Amino acid sequence: MVNNDRIVPVQKIDLLSLYATVMGLANITAAILKANGVEGIFSVTGSGSAGTFLANQPVKTLDFPAAVTGATVYFVAGYDFAGLKVAGAAPTFNSSYLDNDDVLPDGVTLYKAVLSGGTVTMTAVTPVIE
C-alpha cells in the first residue's frame, strides 16, 4: 500500500528474500545455504570450488570445511554472531578487508565472505551511511 508520501513499504517479503531478489536482479546466482539443523549454525556444502551461497537465516557461525577450497557466502550476522571458521578453526583473513571482529551483529547488514587459497576475504555489501 502506498502512503501519502508516495512511499511503498516492504511488507510481504522478509529481508533475506529481498536480498535474494536484488541479487537475482544483479545477475548474482546463489544457492540457498541452509542451517545445520540448529539456528544460525552453517557449514558450506560441497567440495573444491563449492560456488556461491546465501545463508537462509542470520548466522551465528559459518564454517568452510576442509573439503571446500573456494566458495562465496552472502550472510547477515545474527545478534549472537560468533564468527567464521575454516575447517573448524579460526580463519586467516585478508588483512585489507574485514575480519570477525569487524562484523556488526545487527541482523540486517549483508556481508560477503569469499574463501580462496585458504584465506577469507570479507566485505560489507550493505552500505554504511554516516
PDB file of C-alpha atoms in Angstrom:
ATOM      1  CA  MET A   1       0.000   0.000   0.000  1.00  0.00           C
ATOM      2  CA  VAL A   2       1.342   3.404  -0.979  1.00  0.00           C
ATOM      3  CA  ASN A   3       1.102   6.005   1.794  1.00  0.00           C
ATOM      4  CA  ASN A   4       0.520   9.768   1.472  1.00  0.00           C
ATOM      5  CA  ASP A   5       4.242  10.376   0.983  1.00  0.00           C
ATOM      6  CA  ARG A   6       4.252   8.031  -2.047  1.00  0.00           C
ATOM      7  CA  ILE A   7       6.446   5.533  -0.171  1.00  0.00           C
ATOM      8  CA  VAL A   8       5.884   1.872  -0.905  1.00  0.00           C
ATOM      9  CA  PRO A   9       6.821  -0.049   2.253  1.00  0.00           C
ATOM     10  CA  VAL A  10       8.251  -3.559   2.182  1.00  0.00           C
ATOM     11  CA  GLN A  11       5.519  -5.661   3.768  1.00  0.00           C
ATOM     12  CA  LYS A  12       5.135  -9.022   2.056  1.00  0.00           C
ATOM     13  CA  ILE A  13       8.704 -10.283   1.905  1.00  0.00           C
ATOM     14  CA  ASP A  14      11.366 -10.967   4.524  1.00  0.00           C
ATOM     15  CA  LEU A  15      14.743  -9.229   4.363  1.00  0.00           C
ATOM     16  CA  LEU A  16      16.778 -12.243   3.244  1.00  0.00           C
ATOM     17  CA  SER A  17      14.282 -12.994   0.451  1.00  0.00           C
ATOM     18  CA  LEU A  18      14.510  -9.347  -0.580  1.00  0.00           C
ATOM     19  CA  TYR A  19      18.311  -9.623  -0.672  1.00  0.00           C
ATOM     20  CA  ALA A  20      17.985 -12.774  -2.828  1.00  0.00           C
ATOM     21  CA  THR A  21      15.658 -10.909  -5.193  1.00  0.00           C
ATOM     22  CA  VAL A  22      18.083  -7.996  -5.535  1.00  0.00           C
ATOM     23  CA  MET A  23      20.979 -10.422  -6.099  1.00  0.00           C
ATOM     24  CA  GLY A  24      18.952 -12.037  -8.875  1.00  0.00           C
ATOM     25  CA  LEU A  25      18.353  -8.637 -10.460  1.00  0.00           C
ATOM     26  CA  ALA A  26      22.115  -8.040 -10.282  1.00  0.00           C
ATOM     27  CA  ASN A  27      22.745 -11.388 -12.039  1.00  0.00           C
ATOM     28  CA  ILE A  28      24.350 -12.940  -8.950  1.00  0.00           C
ATOM     29  CA  THR A  29      23.374 -16.597  -8.888  1.00  0.00           C
ATOM     30  CA  ALA A  30      23.435 -18.030  -5.379  1.00  0.00           C
ATOM     31  CA  ALA A  31      22.214 -21.313  -3.936  1.00  0.00           C
ATOM     32  CA  ILE A  32      20.408 -21.134  -0.605  1.00  0.00           C
ATOM     33  CA  LEU A  33      22.625 -22.344   2.250  1.00  0.00           C
ATOM     34  CA  LYS A  34      20.511 -23.922   4.985  1.00  0.00           C
ATOM     35  CA  ALA A  35      21.455 -24.060   8.653  1.00  0.00           C
ATOM     36  CA  ASN A  36      22.682 -27.403  10.024  1.00  0.00           C
ATOM     37  CA  GLY A  37      19.509 -28.144  11.988  1.00  0.00           C
ATOM     38  CA  VAL A  38      20.499 -25.635  14.664  1.00  0.00           C
ATOM     39  CA  GLU A  39      19.577 -21.996  14.408  1.00  0.00           C
ATOM     40  CA  GLY A  40      22.409 -19.970  12.954  1.00  0.00           C
ATOM     41  CA  ILE A  41      24.972 -22.787  12.584  1.00  0.00           C
ATOM     42  CA  PHE A  42      26.129 -23.129   8.962  1.00  0.00           C
ATOM     43  CA  SER A  43      28.629 -25.254   7.068  1.00  0.00           C
ATOM     44  CA  VAL A  44      29.262 -24.784   3.362  1.00  0.00           C
ATOM     45  CA  THR A  45      28.323 -27.887   1.410  1.00  0.00           C
ATOM     46  CA  GLY A  46      30.303 -29.455  -1.411  1.00  0.00           C
ATOM     47  CA  SER A  47      33.977 -29.735  -2.154  1.00  0.00           C
ATOM     48  CA  GLY A  48      36.571 -27.902  -4.185  1.00  0.00           C
ATOM     49  CA  SER A  49      35.159 -24.682  -5.529  1.00  0.00           C
ATOM     50  CA  ALA A  50      31.710 -25.016  -3.962  1.00  0.00           C
ATOM     51  CA  GLY A  51      30.021 -21.998  -5.546  1.00  0.00           C
ATOM     52  CA  THR A  52      28.037 -19.019  -4.292  1.00  0.00           C
ATOM     53  CA  PHE A  53      25.517 -19.170  -1.441  1.00  0.00           C
ATOM     54  CA  LEU A  54      23.094 -17.015   0.542  1.00  0.00           C
ATOM     55  CA  ALA A  55      22.544 -18.121   4.158  1.00  0.00           C
ATOM     56  CA  ASN A  56      18.812 -18.575   4.760  1.00  0.00           C
ATOM     57  CA  GLN A  57      18.824 -17.102   8.282  1.00  0.00           C
ATOM     58  CA  PRO A  58      21.092 -14.897  10.424  1.00  0.00           C
ATOM     59  CA  VAL A  59      24.461 -16.564  11.036  1.00  0.00           C
ATOM     60  CA  LYS A  60      25.906 -17.475  14.421  1.00  0.00           C
ATOM     61  CA  THR A  61      28.815 -19.484  12.969  1.00  0.00           C
ATOM     62  CA  LEU A  62      29.804 -20.256   9.404  1.00  0.00           C
ATOM     63  CA  ASP A  63      32.341 -22.981   8.644  1.00  0.00           C
ATOM     64  CA  PHE A  64      34.139 -23.633   5.377  1.00  0.00           C
ATOM     65  CA  PRO A  65      35.009 -27.363   5.768  1.00  0.00           C
ATOM     66  CA  ALA A  66      38.425 -28.722   4.754  1.00  0.00           C
ATOM     67  CA  ALA A  67      36.981 -30.209   1.532  1.00  0.00           C
ATOM     68  CA  VAL A  68      35.932 -26.733   0.347  1.00  0.00           C
ATOM     69  CA  THR A  69      38.804 -24.814  -1.248  1.00  0.00           C
ATOM     70  CA  GLY A  70      36.743 -21.949  -2.594  1.00  0.00           C
ATOM     71  CA  ALA A  71      33.274 -20.506  -2.005  1.00  0.00           C
ATOM     72  CA  THR A  72      31.382 -17.252  -1.650  1.00  0.00           C
ATOM     73  CA  VAL A  73      28.747 -16.839   1.065  1.00  0.00           C
ATOM     74  CA  TYR A  74      26.451 -13.862   1.484  1.00  0.00           C
ATOM     75  CA  PHE A  75      25.104 -13.649   5.021  1.00  0.00           C
ATOM     76  CA  VAL A  76      23.526 -11.500   7.715  1.00  0.00           C
ATOM     77  CA  ALA A  77      25.161 -11.774  11.134  1.00  0.00           C
ATOM     78  CA  GLY A  78      22.768 -12.699  13.943  1.00  0.00           C
ATOM     79  CA  TYR A  79      22.839 -10.964  17.318  1.00  0.00           C
ATOM     80  CA  ASP A  80      24.807 -13.979  18.622  1.00  0.00           C
ATOM     81  CA  PHE A  81      27.400 -13.944  15.795  1.00  0.00           C
ATOM     82  CA  ALA A  82      30.472 -15.929  16.860  1.00  0.00           C
ATOM     83  CA  GLY A  83      32.427 -15.780  13.607  1.00  0.00           C
ATOM     84  CA  LEU A  84      33.616 -17.596  10.536  1.00  0.00           C
ATOM     85  CA  LYS A  85      35.763 -20.728  10.575  1.00  0.00           C
ATOM     86  CA  VAL A  86      37.813 -22.696   8.079  1.00  0.00           C
ATOM     87  CA  ALA A  87      37.912 -26.449   8.768  1.00  0.00           C
ATOM     88  CA  GLY A  88      36.566 -25.752  12.270  1.00  0.00           C
ATOM     89  CA  ALA A  89      39.362 -23.354  13.240  1.00  0.00           C
ATOM     90  CA  ALA A  90      39.918 -19.605  13.212  1.00  0.00           C
ATOM     91  CA  PRO A  91      40.450 -18.490   9.612  1.00  0.00           C
ATOM     92  CA  THR A  92      43.185 -16.421   8.073  1.00  0.00           C
ATOM     93  CA  PHE A  93      41.573 -13.189   6.910  1.00  0.00           C
ATOM     94  CA  ASN A  94      42.783 -10.999   4.088  1.00  0.00           C
ATOM     95  CA  SER A  95      44.141  -8.108   6.180  1.00  0.00           C
ATOM     96  CA  SER A  96      42.949  -5.495   3.667  1.00  0.00           C
ATOM     97  CA  TYR A  97      39.323  -6.361   4.438  1.00  0.00           C
ATOM     98  CA  LEU A  98      37.081  -7.175   7.420  1.00  0.00           C
ATOM     99  CA  ASP A  99      37.572  -9.930   9.993  1.00  0.00           C
ATOM    100  CA  ASN A 100      35.234 -11.477  12.586  1.00  0.00           C
ATOM    101  CA  ASP A 101      35.695  -8.557  14.995  1.00  0.00           C
ATOM    102  CA  ASP A 102      34.559  -6.056  12.344  1.00  0.00           C
ATOM    103  CA  VAL A 103      31.165  -7.684  11.780  1.00  0.00           C
ATOM    104  CA  LEU A 104      28.202  -5.784  13.195  1.00  0.00           C
ATOM    105  CA  PRO A 105      25.809  -8.435  14.568  1.00  0.00           C
ATOM    106  CA  ASP A 106      22.649  -6.470  13.851  1.00  0.00           C
ATOM    107  CA  GLY A 107      20.586  -8.987  11.884  1.00  0.00           C
ATOM    108  CA  VAL A 108      20.360  -6.707   8.839  1.00  0.00           C
ATOM    109  CA  THR A 109      23.757  -5.834   7.374  1.00  0.00           C
ATOM    110  CA  LEU A 110      24.603  -8.075   4.420  1.00  0.00           C
ATOM    111  CA  TYR A 111      28.180  -9.402   4.282  1.00  0.00           C
ATOM    112  CA  LYS A 112      30.091 -11.359   1.671  1.00  0.00           C
ATOM    113  CA  ALA A 113      32.751 -13.893   2.693  1.00  0.00           C
ATOM    114  CA  VAL A 114      34.961 -15.369  -0.012  1.00  0.00           C
ATOM    115  CA  LEU A 115      37.264 -18.325   0.679  1.00  0.00           C
ATOM    116  CA  SER A 116      40.143 -18.650  -1.771  1.00  0.00           C
ATOM    117  CA  GLY A 117      43.574 -20.166  -1.261  1.00  0.00           C
ATOM    118  CA  GLY A 118      42.873 -20.771   2.430  1.00  0.00           C
ATOM    119  CA  THR A 119      42.242 -17.068   3.074  1.00  0.00           C
ATOM    120  CA  VAL A 120      38.881 -15.428   3.741  1.00  0.00           C
ATOM    121  CA  THR A 121      38.118 -12.023   2.246  1.00  0.00           C
ATOM    122  CA  MET A 122      35.094 -10.467   3.917  1.00  0.00           C
ATOM    123  CA  THR A 123      33.310  -7.279   2.889  1.00  0.00           C
ATOM    124  CA  ALA A 124      30.140  -5.474   3.907  1.00  0.00           C
ATOM    125  CA  VAL A 125      27.707  -5.378   0.986  1.00  0.00           C
ATOM    126  CA  THR A 126      25.195  -3.112   2.742  1.00  0.00           C
ATOM    127  CA  PRO A 127      26.473   0.469   2.517  1.00  0.00           C
ATOM    128  CA  VAL A 128      27.216   2.216   5.779  1.00  0.00           C
ATOM    129  CA  ILE A 129      25.578   5.639   5.871  1.00  0.00           C
ATOM    130  CA  GLU A 130      27.496   8.031   8.096  1.00  0.00           C
TER     131      GLU A 130
END
